[in-house]
mmCIF file of N, CA and C in Angstrom:
data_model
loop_
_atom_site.group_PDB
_atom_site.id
_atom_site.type_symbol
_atom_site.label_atom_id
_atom_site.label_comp_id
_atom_site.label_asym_id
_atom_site.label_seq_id
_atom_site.Cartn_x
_atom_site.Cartn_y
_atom_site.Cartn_z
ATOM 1 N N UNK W 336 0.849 -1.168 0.000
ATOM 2 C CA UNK W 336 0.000 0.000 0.000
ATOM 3 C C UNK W 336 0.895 1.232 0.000
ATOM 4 N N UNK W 337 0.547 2.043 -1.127
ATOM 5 C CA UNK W 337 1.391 3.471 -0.612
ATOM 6 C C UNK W 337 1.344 4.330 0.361
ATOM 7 N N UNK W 338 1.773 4.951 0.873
ATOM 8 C CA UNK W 338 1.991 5.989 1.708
ATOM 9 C C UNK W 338 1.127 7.443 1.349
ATOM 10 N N UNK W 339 0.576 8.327 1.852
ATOM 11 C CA UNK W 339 -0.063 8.977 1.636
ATOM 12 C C UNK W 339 0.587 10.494 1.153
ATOM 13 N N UNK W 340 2.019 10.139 1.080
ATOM 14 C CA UNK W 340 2.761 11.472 0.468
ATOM 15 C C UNK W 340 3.109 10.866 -1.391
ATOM 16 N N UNK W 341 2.779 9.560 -1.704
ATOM 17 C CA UNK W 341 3.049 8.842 -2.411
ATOM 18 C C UNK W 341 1.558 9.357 -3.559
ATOM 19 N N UNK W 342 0.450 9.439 -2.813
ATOM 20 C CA UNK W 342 -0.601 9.577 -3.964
ATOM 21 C C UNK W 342 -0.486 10.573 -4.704
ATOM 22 N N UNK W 343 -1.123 10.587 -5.671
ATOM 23 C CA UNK W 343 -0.755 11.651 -7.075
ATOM 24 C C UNK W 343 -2.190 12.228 -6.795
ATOM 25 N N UNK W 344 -2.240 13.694 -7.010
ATOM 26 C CA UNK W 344 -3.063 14.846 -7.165
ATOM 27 C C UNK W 344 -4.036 14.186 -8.167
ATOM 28 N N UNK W 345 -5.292 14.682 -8.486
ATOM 29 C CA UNK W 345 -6.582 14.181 -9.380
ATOM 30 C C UNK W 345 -6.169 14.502 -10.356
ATOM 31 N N UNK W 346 -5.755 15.933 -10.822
ATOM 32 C CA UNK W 346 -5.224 16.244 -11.882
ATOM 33 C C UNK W 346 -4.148 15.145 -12.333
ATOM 34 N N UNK W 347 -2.907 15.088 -11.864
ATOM 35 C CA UNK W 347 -2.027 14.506 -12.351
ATOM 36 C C UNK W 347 -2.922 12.808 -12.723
ATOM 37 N N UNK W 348 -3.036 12.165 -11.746
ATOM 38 C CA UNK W 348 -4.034 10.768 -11.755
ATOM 39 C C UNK W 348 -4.792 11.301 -13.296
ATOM 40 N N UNK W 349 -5.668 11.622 -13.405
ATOM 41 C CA UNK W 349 -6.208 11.690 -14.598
ATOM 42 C C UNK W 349 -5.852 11.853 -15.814
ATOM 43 N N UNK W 350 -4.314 12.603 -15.684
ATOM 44 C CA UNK W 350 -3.469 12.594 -17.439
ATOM 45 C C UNK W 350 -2.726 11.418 -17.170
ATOM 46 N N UNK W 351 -2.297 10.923 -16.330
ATOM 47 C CA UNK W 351 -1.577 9.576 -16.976
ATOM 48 C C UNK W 351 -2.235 8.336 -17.255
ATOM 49 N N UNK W 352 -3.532 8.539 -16.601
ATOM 50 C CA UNK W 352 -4.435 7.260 -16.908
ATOM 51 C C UNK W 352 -4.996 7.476 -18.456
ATOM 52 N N UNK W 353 -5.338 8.913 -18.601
ATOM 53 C CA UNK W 353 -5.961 9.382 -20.276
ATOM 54 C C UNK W 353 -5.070 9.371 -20.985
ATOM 55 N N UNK W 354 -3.416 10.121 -20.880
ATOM 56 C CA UNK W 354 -3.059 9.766 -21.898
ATOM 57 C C UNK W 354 -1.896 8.219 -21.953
ATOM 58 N N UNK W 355 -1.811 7.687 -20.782
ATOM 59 C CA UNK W 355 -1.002 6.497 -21.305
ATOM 60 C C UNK W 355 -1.613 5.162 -20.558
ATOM 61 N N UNK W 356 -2.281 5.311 -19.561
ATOM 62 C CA UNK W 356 -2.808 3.717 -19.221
ATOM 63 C C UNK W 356 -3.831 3.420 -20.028
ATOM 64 N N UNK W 357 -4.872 3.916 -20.261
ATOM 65 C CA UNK W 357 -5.528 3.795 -21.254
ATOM 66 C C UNK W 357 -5.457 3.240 -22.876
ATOM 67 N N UNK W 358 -4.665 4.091 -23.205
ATOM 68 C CA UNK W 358 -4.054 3.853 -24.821
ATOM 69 C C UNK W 358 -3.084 2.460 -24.807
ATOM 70 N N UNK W 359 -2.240 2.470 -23.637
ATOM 71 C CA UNK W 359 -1.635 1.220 -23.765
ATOM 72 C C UNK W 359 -2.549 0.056 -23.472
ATOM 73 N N UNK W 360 -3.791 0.009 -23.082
ATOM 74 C CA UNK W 360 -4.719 -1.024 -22.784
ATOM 75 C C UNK W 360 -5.189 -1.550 -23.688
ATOM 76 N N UNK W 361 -5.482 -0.895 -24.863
ATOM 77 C CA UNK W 361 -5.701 -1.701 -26.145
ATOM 78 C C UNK W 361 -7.122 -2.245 -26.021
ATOM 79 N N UNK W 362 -8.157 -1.374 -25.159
ATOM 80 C CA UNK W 362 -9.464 -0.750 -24.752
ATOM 81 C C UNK W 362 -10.317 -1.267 -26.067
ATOM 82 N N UNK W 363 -9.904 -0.352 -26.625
ATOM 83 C CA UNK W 363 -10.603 -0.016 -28.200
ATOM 84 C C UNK W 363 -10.947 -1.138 -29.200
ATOM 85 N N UNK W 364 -9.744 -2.537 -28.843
ATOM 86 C CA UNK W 364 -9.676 -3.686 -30.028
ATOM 87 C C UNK W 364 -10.624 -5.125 -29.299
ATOM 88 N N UNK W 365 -11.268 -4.389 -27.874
ATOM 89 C CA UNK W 365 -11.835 -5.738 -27.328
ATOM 90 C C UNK W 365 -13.813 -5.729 -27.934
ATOM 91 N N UNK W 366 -14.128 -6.768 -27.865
ATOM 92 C CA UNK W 366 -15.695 -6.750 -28.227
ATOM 93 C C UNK W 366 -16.339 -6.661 -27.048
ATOM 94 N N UNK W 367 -16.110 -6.980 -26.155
ATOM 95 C CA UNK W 367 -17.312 -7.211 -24.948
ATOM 96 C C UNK W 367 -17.924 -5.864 -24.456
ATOM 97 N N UNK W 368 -17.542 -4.582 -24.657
ATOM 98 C CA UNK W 368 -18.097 -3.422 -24.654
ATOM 99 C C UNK W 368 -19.636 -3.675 -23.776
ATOM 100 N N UNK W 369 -20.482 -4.342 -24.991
ATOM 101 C CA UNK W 369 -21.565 -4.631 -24.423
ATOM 102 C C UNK W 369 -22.124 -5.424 -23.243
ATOM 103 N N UNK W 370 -21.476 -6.265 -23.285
ATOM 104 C CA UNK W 370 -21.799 -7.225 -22.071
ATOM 105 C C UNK W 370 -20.694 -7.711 -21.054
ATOM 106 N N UNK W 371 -20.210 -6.480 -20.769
ATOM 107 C CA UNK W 371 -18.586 -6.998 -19.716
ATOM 108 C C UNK W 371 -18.672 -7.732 -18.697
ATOM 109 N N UNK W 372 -17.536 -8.728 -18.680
ATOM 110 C CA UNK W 372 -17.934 -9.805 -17.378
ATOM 111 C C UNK W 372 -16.392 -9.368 -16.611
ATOM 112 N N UNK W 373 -16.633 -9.502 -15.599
ATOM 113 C CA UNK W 373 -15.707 -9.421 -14.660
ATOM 114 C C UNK W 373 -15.306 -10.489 -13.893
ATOM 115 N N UNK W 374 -13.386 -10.974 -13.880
ATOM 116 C CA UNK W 374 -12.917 -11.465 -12.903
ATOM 117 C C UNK W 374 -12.181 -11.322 -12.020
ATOM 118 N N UNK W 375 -12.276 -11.587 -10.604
ATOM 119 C CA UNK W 375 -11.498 -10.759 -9.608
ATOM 120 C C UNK W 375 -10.623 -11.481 -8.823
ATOM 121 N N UNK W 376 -9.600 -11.539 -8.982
ATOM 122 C CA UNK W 376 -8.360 -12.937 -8.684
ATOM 123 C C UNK W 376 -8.041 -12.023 -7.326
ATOM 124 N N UNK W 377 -7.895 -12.437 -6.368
ATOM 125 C CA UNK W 377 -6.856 -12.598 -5.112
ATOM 126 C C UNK W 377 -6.222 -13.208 -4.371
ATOM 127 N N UNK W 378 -4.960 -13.328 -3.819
ATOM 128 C CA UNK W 378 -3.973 -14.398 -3.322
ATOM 129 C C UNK W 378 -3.264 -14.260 -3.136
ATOM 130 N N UNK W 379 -2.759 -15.009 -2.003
ATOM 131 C CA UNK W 379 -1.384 -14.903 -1.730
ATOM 132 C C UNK W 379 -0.103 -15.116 -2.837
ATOM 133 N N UNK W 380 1.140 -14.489 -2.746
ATOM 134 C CA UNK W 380 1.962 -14.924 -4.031
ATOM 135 C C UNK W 380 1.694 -16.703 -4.239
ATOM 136 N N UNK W 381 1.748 -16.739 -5.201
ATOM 137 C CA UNK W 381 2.623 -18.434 -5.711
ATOM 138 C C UNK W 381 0.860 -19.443 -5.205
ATOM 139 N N UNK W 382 0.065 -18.768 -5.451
ATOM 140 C CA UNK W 382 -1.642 -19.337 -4.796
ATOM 141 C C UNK W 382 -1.736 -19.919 -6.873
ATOM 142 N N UNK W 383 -1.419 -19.174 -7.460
ATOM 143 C CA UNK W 383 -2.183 -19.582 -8.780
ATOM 144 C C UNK W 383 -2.827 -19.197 -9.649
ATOM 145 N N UNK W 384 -2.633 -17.658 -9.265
ATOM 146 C CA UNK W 384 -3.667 -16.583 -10.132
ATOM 147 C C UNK W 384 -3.054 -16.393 -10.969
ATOM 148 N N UNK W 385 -2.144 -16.608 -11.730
ATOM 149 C CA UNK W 385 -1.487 -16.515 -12.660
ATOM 150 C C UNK W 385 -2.103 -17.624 -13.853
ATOM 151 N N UNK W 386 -2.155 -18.421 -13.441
ATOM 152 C CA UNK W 386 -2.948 -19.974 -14.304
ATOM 153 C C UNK W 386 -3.996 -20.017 -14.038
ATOM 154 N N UNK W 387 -4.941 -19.071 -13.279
ATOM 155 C CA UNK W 387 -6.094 -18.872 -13.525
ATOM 156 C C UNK W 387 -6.381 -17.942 -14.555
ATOM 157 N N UNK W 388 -5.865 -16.750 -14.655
ATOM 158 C CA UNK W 388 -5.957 -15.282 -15.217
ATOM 159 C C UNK W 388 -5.722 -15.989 -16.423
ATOM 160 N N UNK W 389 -4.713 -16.621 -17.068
ATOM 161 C CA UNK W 389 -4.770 -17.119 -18.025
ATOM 162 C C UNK W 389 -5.392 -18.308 -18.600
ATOM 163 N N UNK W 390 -6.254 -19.616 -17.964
ATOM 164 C CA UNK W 390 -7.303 -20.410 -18.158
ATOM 165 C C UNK W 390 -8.440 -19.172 -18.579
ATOM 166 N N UNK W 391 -9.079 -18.179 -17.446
ATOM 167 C CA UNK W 391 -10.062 -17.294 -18.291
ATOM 168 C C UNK W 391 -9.591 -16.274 -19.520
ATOM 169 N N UNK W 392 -8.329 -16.255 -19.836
ATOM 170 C CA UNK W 392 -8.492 -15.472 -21.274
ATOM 171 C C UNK W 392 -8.555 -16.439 -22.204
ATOM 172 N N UNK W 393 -7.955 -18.130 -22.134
ATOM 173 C CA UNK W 393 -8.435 -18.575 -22.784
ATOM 174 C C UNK W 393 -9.921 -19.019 -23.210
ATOM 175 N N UNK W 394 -10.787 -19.207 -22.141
ATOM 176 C CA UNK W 394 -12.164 -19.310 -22.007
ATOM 177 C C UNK W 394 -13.289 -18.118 -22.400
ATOM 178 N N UNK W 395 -12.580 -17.032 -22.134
ATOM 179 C CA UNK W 395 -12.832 -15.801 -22.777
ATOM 180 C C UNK W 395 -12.415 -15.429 -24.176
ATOM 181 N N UNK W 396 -11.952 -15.965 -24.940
ATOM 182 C CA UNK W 396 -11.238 -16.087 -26.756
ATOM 183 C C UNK W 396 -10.668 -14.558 -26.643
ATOM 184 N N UNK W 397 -9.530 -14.166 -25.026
ATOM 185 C CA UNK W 397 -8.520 -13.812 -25.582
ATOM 186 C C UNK W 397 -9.143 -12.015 -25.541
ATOM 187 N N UNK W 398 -10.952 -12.169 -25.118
ATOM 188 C CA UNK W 398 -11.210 -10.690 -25.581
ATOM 189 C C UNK W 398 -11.295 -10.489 -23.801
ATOM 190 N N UNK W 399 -10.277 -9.964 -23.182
ATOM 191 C CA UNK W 399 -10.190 -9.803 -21.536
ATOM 192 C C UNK W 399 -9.031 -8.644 -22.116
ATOM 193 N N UNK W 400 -9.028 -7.723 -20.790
ATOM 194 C CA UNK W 400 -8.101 -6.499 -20.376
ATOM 195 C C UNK W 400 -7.864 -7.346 -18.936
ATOM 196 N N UNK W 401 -6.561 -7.746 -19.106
ATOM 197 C CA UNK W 401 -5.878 -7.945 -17.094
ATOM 198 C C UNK W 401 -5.667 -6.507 -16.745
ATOM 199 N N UNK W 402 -6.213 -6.225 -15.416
ATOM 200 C CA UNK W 402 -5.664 -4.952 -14.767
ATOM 201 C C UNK W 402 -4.569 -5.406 -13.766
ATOM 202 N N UNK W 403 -3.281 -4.827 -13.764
ATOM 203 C CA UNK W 403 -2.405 -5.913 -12.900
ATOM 204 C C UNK W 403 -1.567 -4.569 -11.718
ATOM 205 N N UNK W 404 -2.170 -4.397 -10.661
ATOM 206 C CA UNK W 404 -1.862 -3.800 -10.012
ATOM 207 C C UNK W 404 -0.238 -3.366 -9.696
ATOM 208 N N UNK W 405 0.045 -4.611 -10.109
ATOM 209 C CA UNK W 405 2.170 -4.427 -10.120
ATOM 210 C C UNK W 405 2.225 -3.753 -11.530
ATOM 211 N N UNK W 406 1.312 -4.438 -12.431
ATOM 212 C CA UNK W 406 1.846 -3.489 -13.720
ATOM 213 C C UNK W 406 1.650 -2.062 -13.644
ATOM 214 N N UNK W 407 0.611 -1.774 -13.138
ATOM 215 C CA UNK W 407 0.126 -0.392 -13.453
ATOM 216 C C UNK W 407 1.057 0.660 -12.159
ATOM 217 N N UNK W 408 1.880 -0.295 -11.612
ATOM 218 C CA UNK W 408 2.950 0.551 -10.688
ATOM 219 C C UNK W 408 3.830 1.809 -11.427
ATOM 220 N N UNK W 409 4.303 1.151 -12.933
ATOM 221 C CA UNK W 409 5.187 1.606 -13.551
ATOM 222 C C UNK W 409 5.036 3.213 -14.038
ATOM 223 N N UNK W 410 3.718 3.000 -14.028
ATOM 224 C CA UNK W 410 3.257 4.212 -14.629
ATOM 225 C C UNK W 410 2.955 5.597 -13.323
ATOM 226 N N UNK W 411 3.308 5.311 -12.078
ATOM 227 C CA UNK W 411 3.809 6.344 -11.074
ATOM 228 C C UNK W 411 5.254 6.886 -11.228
ATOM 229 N N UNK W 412 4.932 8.402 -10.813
ATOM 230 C CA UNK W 412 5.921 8.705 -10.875
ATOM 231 C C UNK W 412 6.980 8.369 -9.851
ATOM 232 N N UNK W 413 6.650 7.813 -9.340
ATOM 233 C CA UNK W 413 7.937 7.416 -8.251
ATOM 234 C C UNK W 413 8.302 6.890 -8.253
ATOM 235 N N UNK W 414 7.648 5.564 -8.985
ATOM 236 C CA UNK W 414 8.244 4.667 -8.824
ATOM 237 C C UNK W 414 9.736 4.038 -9.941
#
């Protein structure tokens, strides 16, 4: 969890999600628009969500966005 000198202002939060988490999500090329299903993996490391997340994109044909909380680290500035 970050620290509370660590969070980014609304302003700032909102241009890096519009102009680069977003666009790198590749949002735009999925079909489910209409009928989005949601899956919500939690666990301890080395539990298996990894071979789950990927059993449902295969079961899903591949049209899934992972939101990956370590990934989307990169895109702070601090870090």
């Amino acid at each position: 969890m970050s620290a509370p000198h660590d969070r980014l202002d609304p302003k700032t939060h909102a241009s890096i999600l519009s102009k680069e988490v977003i666009p790198e999500s590749r949002l735009d090329e999925f079909l489910s628009h209409e009928r989005p299903k949601a899956i919500i993996l939690a666990g301890q490391p080395g539990a298996g969500k990894g071979s789950l997340a990927d059993a449902a994109k295969i079961e899903l044909t591949n049209d899934v966005v992972k939101i990956d909380p370590d990934a989307l680290r990169e895109y702070h500035p601090t870090s």
